[in-house]
PDB file of C-alpha atoms in Angstrom:
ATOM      1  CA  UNK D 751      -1.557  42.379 -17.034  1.00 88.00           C
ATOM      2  CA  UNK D 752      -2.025  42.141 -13.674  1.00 91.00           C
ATOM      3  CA  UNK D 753      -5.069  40.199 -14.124  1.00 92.00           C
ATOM      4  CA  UNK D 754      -3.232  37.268 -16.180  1.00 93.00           C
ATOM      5  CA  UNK D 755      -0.065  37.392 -13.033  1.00 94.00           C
ATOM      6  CA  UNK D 756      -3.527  36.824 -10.286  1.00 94.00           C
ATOM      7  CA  UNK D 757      -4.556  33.843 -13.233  1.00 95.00           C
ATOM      8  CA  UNK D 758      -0.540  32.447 -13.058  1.00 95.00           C
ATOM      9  CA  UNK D 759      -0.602  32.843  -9.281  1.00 96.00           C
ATOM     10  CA  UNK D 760      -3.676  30.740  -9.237  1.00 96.00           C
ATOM     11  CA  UNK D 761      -2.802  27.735 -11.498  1.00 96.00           C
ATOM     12  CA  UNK D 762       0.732  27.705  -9.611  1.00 97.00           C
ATOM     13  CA  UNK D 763      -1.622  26.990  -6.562  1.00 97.00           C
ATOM     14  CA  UNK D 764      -3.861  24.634  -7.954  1.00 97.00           C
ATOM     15  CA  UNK D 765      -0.602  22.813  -9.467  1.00 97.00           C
ATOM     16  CA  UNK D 766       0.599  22.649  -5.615  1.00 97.00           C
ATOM     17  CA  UNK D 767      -2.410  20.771  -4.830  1.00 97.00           C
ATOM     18  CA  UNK D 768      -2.772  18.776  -7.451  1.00 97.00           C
ATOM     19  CA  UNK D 769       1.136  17.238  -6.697  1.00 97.00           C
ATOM     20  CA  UNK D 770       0.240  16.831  -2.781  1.00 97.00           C
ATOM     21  CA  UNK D 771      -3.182  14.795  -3.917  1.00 97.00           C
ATOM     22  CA  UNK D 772      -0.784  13.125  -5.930  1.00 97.00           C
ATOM     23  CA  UNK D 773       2.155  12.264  -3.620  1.00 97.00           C
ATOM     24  CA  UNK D 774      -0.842  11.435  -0.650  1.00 97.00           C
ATOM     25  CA  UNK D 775      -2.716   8.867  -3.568  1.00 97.00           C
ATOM     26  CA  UNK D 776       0.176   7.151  -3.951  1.00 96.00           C
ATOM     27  CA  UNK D 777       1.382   7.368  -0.430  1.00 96.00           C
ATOM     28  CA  UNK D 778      -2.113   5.290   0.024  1.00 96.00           C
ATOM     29  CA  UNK D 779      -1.564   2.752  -2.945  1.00 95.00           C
ATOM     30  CA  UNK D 780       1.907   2.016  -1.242  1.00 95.00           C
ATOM     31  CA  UNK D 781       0.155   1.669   2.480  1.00 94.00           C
ATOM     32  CA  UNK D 782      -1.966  -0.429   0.329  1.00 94.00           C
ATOM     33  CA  UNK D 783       0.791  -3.036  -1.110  1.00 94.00           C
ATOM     34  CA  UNK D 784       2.266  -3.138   2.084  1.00 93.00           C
ATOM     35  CA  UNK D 785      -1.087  -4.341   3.616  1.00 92.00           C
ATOM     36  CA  UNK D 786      -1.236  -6.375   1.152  1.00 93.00           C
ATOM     37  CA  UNK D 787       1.938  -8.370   1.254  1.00 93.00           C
ATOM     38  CA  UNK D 788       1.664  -8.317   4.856  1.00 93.00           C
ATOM     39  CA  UNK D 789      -0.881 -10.200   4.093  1.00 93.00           C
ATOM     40  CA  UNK D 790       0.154 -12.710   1.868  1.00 93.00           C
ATOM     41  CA  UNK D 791       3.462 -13.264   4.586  1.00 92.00           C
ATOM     42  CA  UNK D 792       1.095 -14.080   7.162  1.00 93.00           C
ATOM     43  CA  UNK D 793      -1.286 -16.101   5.108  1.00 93.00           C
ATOM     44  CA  UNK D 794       1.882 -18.256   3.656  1.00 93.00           C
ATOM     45  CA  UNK D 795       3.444 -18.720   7.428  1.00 92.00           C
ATOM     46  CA  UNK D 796      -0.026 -19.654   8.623  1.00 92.00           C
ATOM     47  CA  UNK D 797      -0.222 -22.314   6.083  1.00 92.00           C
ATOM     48  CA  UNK D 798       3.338 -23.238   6.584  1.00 92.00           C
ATOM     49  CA  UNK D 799       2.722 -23.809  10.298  1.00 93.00           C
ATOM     50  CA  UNK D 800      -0.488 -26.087   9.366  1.00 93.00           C
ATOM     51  CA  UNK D 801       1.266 -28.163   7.141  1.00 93.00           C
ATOM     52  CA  UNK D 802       4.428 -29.075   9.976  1.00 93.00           C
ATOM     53  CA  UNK D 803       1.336 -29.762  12.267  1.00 92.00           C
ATOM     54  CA  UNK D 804      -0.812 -32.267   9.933  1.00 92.00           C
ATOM     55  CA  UNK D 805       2.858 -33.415   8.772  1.00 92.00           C
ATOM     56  CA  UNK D 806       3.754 -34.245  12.867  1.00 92.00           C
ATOM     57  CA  UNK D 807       0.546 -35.152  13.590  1.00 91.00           C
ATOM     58  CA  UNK D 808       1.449 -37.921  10.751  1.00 90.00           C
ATOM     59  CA  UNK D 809       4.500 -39.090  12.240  1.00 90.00           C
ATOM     60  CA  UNK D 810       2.966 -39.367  15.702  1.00 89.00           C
ATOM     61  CA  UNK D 811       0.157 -41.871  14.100  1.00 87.00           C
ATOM     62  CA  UNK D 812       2.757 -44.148  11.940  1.00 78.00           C
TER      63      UNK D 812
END
């Protein structure tokens, strides 16, 4: 009896763990999409900003 309440005890512990690995993966994976889109923002401003440049650069030549 007391052995299979030390064996419960146990898997409630290892249960614990398992959730916070969980919850800290996808605390990553949403760090991750964040990056990610960060990204993308920065990529689509940066090409934004080119094309009003090659677009003045245009009007300054015709």
């Amino acid at each position: 009896e007391k052995k299979i309440q030390a064996l419960q005890v146990r898997i409630q512990a290892i249960d614990i763990q398992i959730q916070q690995l969980q919850d800290k993966a996808a605390e990553k994976q949403k760090a991750q999409t964040q990056q990610s889109t960060a990204t993308t923002v920065a990529d689509t401003q940066s090409s934004s900003s080119k094309q009003q440049l090659i677009q003045q650069k245009i009007d300054l030549e015709a």
